[in-house]
Coordinates of C-alpha atoms in Angstrom, one line a residue:
X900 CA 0.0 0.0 0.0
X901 CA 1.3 3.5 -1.2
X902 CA 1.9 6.1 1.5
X903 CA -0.6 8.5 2.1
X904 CA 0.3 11.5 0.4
X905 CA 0.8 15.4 2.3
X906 CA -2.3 17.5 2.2
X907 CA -1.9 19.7 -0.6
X908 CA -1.2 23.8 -1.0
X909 CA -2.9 26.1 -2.7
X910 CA -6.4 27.2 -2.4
X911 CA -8.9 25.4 0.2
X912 CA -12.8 25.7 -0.8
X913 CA -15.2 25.7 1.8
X914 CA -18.0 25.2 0.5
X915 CA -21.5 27.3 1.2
X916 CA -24.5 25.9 3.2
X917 CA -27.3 25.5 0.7
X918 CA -30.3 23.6 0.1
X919 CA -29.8 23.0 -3.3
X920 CA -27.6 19.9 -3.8
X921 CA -27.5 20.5 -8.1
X922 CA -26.4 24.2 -7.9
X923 CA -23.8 23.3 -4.9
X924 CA -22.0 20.5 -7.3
X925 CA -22.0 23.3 -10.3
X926 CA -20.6 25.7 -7.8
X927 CA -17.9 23.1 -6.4
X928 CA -17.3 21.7 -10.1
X929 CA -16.6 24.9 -11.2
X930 CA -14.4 25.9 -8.4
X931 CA -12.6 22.5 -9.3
X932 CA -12.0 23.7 -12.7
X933 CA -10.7 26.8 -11.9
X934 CA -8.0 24.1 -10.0
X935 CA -8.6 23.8 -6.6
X936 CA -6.7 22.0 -4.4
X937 CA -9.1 20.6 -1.7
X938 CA -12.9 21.0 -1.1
X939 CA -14.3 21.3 2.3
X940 CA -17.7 20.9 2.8
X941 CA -19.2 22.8 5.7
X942 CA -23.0 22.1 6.9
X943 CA -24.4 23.4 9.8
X944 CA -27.9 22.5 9.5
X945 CA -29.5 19.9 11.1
X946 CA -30.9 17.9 7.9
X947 CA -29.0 14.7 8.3
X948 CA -30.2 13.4 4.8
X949 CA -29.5 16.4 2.7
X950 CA -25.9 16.4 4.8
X951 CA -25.4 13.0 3.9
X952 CA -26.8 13.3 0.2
X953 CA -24.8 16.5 -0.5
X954 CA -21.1 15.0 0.9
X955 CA -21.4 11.6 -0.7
X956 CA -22.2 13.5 -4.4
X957 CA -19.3 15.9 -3.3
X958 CA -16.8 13.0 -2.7
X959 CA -17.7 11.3 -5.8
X960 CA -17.2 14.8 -7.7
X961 CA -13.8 15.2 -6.0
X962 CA -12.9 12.2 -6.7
X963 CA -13.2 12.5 -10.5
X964 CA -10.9 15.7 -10.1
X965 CA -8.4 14.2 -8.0
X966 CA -9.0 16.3 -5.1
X967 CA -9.5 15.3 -1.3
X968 CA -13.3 16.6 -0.2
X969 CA -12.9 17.1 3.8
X970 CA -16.1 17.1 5.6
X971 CA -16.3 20.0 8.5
X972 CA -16.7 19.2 11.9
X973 CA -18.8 16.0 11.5
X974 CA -16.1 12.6 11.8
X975 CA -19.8 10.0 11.2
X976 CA -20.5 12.2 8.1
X977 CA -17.0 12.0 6.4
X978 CA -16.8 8.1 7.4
X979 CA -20.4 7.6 5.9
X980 CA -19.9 9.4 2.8
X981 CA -16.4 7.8 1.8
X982 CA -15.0 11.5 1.9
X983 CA -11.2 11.9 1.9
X984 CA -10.9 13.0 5.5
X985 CA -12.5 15.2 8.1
X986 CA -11.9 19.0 10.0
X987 CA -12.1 19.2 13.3
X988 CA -12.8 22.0 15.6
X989 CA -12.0 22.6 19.3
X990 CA -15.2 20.7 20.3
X991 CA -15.9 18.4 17.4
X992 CA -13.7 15.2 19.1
X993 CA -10.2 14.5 19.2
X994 CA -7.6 14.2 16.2
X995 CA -6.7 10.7 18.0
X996 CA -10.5 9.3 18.0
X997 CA -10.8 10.4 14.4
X998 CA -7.3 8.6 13.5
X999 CA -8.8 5.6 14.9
X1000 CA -12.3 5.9 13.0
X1001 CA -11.1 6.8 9.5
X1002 CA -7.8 4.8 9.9
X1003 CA -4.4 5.9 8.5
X1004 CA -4.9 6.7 4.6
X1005 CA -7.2 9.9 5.2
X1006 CA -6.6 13.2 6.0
X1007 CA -7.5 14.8 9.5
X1008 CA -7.3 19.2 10.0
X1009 CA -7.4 20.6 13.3
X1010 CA -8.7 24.2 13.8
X1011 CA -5.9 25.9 15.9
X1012 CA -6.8 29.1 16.4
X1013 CA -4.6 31.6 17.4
X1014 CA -2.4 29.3 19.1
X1015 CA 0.5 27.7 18.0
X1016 CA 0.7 25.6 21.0
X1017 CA -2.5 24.0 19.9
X1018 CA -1.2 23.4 16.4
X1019 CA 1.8 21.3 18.2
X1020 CA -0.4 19.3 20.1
X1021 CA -2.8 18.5 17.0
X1022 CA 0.3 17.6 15.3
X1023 CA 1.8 15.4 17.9
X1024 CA -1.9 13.8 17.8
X1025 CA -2.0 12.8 14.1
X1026 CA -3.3 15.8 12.2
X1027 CA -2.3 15.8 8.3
X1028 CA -2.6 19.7 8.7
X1029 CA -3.5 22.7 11.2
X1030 CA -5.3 26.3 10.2
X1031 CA -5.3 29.2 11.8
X1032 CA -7.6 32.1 11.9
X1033 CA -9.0 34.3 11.5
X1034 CA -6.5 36.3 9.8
X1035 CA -9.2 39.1 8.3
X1036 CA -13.0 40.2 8.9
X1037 CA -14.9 37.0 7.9
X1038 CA -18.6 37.2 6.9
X1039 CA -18.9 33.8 7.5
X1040 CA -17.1 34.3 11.5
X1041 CA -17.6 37.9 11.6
X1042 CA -17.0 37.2 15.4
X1043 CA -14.0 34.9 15.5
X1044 CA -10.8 36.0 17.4
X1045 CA -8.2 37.3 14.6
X1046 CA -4.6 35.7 13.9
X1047 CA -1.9 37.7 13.0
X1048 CA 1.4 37.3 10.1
X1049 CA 4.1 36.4 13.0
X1050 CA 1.7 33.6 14.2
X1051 CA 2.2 31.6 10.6
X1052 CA 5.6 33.2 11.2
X1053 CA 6.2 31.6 14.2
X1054 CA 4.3 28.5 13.6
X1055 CA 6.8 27.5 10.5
X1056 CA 10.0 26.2 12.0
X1057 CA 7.6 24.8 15.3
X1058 CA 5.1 22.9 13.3
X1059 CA 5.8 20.3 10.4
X1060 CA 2.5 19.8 8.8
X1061 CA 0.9 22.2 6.1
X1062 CA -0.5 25.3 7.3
X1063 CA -3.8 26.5 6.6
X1064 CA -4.9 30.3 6.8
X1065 CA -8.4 30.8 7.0
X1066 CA -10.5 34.1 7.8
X1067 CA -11.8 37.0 5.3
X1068 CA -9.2 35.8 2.5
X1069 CA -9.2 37.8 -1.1
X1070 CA -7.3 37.7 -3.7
X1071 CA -5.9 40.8 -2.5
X1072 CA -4.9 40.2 0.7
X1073 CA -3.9 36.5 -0.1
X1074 CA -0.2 37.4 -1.1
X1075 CA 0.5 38.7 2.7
X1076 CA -0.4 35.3 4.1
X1077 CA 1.9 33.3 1.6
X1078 CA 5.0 35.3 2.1
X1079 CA 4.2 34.5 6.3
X1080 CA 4.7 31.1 5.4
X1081 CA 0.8 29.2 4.4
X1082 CA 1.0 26.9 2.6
X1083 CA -2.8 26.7 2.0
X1084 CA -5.4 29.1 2.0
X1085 CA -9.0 28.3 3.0
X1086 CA -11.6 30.1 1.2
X1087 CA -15.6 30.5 0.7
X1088 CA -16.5 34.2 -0.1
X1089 CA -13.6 34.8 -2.5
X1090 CA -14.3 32.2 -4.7
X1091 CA -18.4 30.9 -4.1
X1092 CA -19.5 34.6 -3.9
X1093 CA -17.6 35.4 -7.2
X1094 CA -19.6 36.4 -10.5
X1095 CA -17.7 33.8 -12.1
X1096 CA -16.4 30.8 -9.6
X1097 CA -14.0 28.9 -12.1
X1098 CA -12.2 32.3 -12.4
X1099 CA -11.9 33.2 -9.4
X1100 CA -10.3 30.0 -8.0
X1101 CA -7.3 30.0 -11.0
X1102 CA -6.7 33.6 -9.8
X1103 CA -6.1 32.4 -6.1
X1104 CA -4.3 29.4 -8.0
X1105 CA -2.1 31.6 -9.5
X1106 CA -1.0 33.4 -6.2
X1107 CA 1.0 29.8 -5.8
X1108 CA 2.7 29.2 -9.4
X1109 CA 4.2 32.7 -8.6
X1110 CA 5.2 31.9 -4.8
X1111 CA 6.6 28.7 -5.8
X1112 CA 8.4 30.7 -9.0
X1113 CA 10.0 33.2 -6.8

């Protein structure tokens, strides 16, 4: 058996919570096009069978791509749906308990915060990668604590696993948070709230051909 491969850079959908399974696979397909990375699907409602119909289509729609769907916060869902791995939160179980339920060839995030001390312990647990936010005004979070540059800064030579910024992410503000050291950057407004999603994703994309050029 092949060893599991590092989470990839470069841009991190999340996807937004919507009702409408067809028009949530055009918006993630397109966003695939436009060459995401990996595809995060975040529900917070409490309609177990649209949750459970929308990740398993997602997976299989990733899969064709290539690309590793994470389900948010939800450890059943992502083992029920066949997704790629799962995203945990402070309260959503531990990175160990997960380990154990998905086993060793999928991917588990941690949400660390602010703190880097978190993102030590999440990587001493298991975790495949850690984010950290929020690094700008997020209409998602509009009330999450914010992160600042020197954390990812700081976080670089403590932590081995990819790093994920999250938080109010634009294209415009993306090229900040690379030169601090991310190595992914996890976005839903930038690139689901765009006029045209497939666009918008190769123009984050392209924030990492040049990073990776210079």
């Amino acid at each position: 058996m092949s060893a599991k491969p590092e989470f990839p850079g470069g841009v991190y959908a999340i996807t937004p919570e919507t009702a409408d399974t067809a028009r949530l696979l055009a918006q993630v397909e397109a966003a695939l096009a436009g060459g995401v990375a990996a595809v995060q699907y975040r529900d917070k409602s409490a309609d177990v069978a649209r949750r459970h119909e929308q990740a398993s289509e997602l997976a299989a729609l990733c899969r064709r791509f290539g690309v590793p769907l994470i389900v948010n916060d939800d450890l059943r869902l992502a083992d029920l749906a066949g997704a790629d791995g799962v995203h945990l939160g402070r309260d959503d179980g531990s990175v160990r308990e997960a380990r154990i339920v998905l086993g060793p060839g999928k991917f588990i995030g941690a949400s660390c915060y602010q703190s880097v001390e978190l993102a030590r312990a999440a990587q001493s647990a298991g975790a495949d990668y850690v984010a950290f936010g929020s690094f700008f005004a997020s209409p998602t979070k509009p009330d999450a604590g914010r992160a600042s540059l020197d954390l990812l800064r700081e976080a670089g030579p403590a932590v081995h696993v990819p790093l994920v910024a999250i938080g109010g992410i634009t294209l415009a503000n993306a090229p900040q948070l690379l030169d601090a050291g991310a190595d992914s950057l996890a976005v839903l407004s930038a690139v689901f709230d765009a006029p045209d999603i497939c666009a918008a994703a190769r123009a984050l994309n392209q924030l990492f051909e040049i990073e990776s050029e210079e």
